CSV table of C-alpha atoms in Angstrom, one decimal:
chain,number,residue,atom,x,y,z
A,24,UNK,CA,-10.5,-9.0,17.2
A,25,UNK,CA,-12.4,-10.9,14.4
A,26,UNK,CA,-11.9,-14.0,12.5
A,27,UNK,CA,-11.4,-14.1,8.7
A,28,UNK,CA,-15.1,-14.7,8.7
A,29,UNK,CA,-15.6,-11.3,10.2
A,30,UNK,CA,-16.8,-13.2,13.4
A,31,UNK,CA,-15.8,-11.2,16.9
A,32,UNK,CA,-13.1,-13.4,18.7
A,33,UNK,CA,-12.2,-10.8,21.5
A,34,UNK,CA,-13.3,-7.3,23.0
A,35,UNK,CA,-16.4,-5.7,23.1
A,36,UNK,CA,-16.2,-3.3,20.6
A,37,UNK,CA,-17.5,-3.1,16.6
A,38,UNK,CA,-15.1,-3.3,14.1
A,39,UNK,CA,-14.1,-1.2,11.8
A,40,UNK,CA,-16.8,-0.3,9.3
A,41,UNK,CA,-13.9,-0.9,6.6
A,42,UNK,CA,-14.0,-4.9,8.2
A,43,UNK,CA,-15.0,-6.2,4.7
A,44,UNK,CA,-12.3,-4.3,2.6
A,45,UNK,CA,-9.5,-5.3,5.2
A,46,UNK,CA,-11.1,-9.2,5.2
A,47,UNK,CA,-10.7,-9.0,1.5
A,48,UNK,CA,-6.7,-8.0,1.9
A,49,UNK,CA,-6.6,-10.8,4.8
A,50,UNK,CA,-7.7,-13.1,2.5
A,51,UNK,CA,-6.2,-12.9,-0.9
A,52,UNK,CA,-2.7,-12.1,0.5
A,53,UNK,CA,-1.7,-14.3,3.0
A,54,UNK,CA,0.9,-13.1,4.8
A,55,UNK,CA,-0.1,-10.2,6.1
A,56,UNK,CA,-0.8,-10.0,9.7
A,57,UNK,CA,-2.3,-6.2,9.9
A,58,UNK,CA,-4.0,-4.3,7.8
A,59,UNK,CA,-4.4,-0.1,8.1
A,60,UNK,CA,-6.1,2.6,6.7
A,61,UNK,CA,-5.7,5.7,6.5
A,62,UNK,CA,-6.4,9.6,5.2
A,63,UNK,CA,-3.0,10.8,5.6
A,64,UNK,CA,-2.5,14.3,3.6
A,65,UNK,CA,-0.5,13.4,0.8
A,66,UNK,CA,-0.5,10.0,0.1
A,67,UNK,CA,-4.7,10.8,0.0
A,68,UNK,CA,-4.0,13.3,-2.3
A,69,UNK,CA,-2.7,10.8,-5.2
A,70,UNK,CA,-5.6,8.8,-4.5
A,71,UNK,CA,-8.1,11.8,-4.5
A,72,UNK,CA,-6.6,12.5,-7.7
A,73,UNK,CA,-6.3,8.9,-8.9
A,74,UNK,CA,-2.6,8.8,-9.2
A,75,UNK,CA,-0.6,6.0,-8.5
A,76,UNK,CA,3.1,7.7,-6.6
A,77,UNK,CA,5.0,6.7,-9.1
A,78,UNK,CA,8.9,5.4,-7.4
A,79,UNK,CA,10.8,8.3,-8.5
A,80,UNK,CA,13.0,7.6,-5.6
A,81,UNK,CA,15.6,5.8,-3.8
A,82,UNK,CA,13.9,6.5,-0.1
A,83,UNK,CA,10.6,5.0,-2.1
A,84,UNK,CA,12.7,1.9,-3.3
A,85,UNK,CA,14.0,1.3,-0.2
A,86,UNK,CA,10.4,0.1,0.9
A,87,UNK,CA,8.0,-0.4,-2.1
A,88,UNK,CA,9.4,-2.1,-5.3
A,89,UNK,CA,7.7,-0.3,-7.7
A,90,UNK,CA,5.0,2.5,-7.7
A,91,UNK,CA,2.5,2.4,-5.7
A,92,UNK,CA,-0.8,1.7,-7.9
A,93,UNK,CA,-3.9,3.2,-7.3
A,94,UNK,CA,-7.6,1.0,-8.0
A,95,UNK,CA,-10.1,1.9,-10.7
A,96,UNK,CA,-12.5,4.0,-9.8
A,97,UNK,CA,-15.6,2.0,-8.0
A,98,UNK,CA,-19.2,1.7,-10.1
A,99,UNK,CA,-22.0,3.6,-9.1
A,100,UNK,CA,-24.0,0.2,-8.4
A,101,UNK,CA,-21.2,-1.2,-6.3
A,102,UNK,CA,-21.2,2.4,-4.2
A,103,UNK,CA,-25.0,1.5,-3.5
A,104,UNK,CA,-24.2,-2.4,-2.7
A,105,UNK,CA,-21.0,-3.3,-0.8
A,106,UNK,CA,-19.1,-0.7,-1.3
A,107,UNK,CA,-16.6,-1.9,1.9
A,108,UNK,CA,-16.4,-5.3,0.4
A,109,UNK,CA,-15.9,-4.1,-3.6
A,110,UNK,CA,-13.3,-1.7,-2.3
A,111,UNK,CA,-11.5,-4.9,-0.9
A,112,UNK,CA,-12.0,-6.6,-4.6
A,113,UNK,CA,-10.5,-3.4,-6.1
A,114,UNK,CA,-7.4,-3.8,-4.1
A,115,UNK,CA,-6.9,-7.5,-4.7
A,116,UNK,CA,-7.9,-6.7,-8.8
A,117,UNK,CA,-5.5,-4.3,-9.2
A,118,UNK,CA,-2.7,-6.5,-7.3
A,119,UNK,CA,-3.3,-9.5,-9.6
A,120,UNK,CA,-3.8,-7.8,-13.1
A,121,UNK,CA,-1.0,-5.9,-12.3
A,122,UNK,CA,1.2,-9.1,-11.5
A,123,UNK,CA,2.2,-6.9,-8.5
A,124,UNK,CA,3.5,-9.0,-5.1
A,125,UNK,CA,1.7,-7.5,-2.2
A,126,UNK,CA,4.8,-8.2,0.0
A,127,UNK,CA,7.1,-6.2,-1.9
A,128,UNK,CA,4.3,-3.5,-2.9
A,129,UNK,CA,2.3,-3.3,0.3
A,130,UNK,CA,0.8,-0.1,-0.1
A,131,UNK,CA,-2.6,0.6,-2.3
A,132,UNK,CA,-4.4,4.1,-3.2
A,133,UNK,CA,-7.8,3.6,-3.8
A,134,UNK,CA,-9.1,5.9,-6.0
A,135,UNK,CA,-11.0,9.1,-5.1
A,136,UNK,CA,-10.6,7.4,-1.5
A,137,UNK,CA,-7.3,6.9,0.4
A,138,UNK,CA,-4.3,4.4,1.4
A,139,UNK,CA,-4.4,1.3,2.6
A,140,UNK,CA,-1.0,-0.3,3.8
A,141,UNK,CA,-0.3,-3.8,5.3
A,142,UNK,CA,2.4,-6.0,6.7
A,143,UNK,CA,3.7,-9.2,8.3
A,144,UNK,CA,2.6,-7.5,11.6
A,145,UNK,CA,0.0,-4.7,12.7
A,146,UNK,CA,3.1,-2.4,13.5
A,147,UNK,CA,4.9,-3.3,10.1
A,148,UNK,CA,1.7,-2.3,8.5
A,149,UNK,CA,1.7,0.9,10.6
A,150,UNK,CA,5.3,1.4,9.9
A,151,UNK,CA,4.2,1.1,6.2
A,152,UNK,CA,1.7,3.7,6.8
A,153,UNK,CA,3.8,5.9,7.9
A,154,UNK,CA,6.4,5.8,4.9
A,155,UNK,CA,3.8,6.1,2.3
A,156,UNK,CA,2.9,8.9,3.9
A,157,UNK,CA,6.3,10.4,3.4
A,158,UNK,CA,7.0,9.1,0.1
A,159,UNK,CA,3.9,10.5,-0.9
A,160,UNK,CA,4.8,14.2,0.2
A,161,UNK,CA,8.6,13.5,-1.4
A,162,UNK,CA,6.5,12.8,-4.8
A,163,UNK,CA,4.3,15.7,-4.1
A,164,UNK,CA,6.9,17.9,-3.9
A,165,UNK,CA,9.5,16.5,-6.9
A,166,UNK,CA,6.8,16.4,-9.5
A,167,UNK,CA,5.6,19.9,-8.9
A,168,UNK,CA,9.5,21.0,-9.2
A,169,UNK,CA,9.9,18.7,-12.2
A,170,UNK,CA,6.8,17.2,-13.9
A,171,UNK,CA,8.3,15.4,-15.8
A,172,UNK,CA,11.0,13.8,-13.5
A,173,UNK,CA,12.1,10.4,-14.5
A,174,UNK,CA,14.6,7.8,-12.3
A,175,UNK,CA,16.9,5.3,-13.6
A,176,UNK,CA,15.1,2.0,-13.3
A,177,UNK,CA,18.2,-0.1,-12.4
A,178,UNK,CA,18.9,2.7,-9.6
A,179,UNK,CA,15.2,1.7,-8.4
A,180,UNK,CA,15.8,-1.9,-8.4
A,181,UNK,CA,19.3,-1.8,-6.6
A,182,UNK,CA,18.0,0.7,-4.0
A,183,UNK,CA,15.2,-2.2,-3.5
A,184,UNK,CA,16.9,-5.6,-3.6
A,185,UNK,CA,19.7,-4.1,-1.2
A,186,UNK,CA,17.7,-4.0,1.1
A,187,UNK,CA,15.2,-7.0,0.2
A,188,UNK,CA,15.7,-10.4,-0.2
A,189,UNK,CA,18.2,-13.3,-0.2
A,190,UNK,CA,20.6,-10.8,-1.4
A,191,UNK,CA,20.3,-8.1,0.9
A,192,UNK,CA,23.4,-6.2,2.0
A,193,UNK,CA,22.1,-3.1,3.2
A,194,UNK,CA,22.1,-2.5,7.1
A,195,UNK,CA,22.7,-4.8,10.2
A,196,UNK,CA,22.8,-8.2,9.2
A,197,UNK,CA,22.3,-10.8,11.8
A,198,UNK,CA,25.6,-13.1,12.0
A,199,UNK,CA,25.7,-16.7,11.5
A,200,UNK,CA,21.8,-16.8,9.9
């Protein structure tokens, strides 16, 4: 366990050599509460091949927004300097010129790299993990049945806000608030 400053808090082991990347995340987008990385087959795939998966979906709107984006590729010089920490400044970049909210789009592909999910919670960013993961096969598998596949975009958004925000219908509600 470290502090924002990358300080150890707790435990005796290193972190992760990705610290500064996930510091970055912790940072800039303040909600989140866990951050995970990983190099799951497909969803690695679209970033190996600098795809964002775009939401051709309704299982992928159920959970992320919009598309999930994927980073510019990193410089040379950055590779040779702090590549952890400018792998951090991709992510947030791409967030903010995108005008993309990292709670309703918390999944990233870093280019020529891999995913990196987060959440509220270290198991809602593993549960994020986890559906990328899937809706990275599903997209794997549509687009090489239909390249050029296409989904309604107010389909998208009803499959999303049904499920997300104030007026969410979708599921158990909790009675009385």
């Amino acid at each position: 366990v470290v502090d924002l400053d990358g300080n150890r808090v707790d435990g005796t082991l290193n972190p992760s050599s990705d610290l500064p990347t996930h510091l970055k995340i912790y940072r800039a987008f303040v909600s989140v509460g866990g951050v995970v990385h990983t190099h799951s087959t497909y969803a690695t795939a679209w970033a190996q091949a600098c795809r964002g998966i775009p939401n051709i979906g309704t299982t992928h709107a159920d959970h992320f927004h919009l598309s999930v984006p994927v980073t510019d590729e990193i410089s040379d010089e950055r590779i040779r300097s702090d590549y952890e920490a400018a792998t951090g400044e991709l992510i947030v970049g791409t967030f903010a010129e995108g005008g993309l909210d990292p709670e309703a789009n918390p999944a990233v592909l870093v280019a020529h790299h891999g995913p990196f999910t987060w959440g509220a919670t270290v198991a809602k960013a593993v549960e994020n993990a986890v559906v990328l993961e899937e809706v990275a096969r599903m997209a794997s598998v549509t687009v090489s049945l239909n390249a050029d596949i296409r989904t309604n975009p107010d389909l998208i958004e009803k499959h999303y806000s049904r499920k997300h925000g104030k007026n969410a219908y979708y599921g158990q509600m909790r009675v009385g608030g």
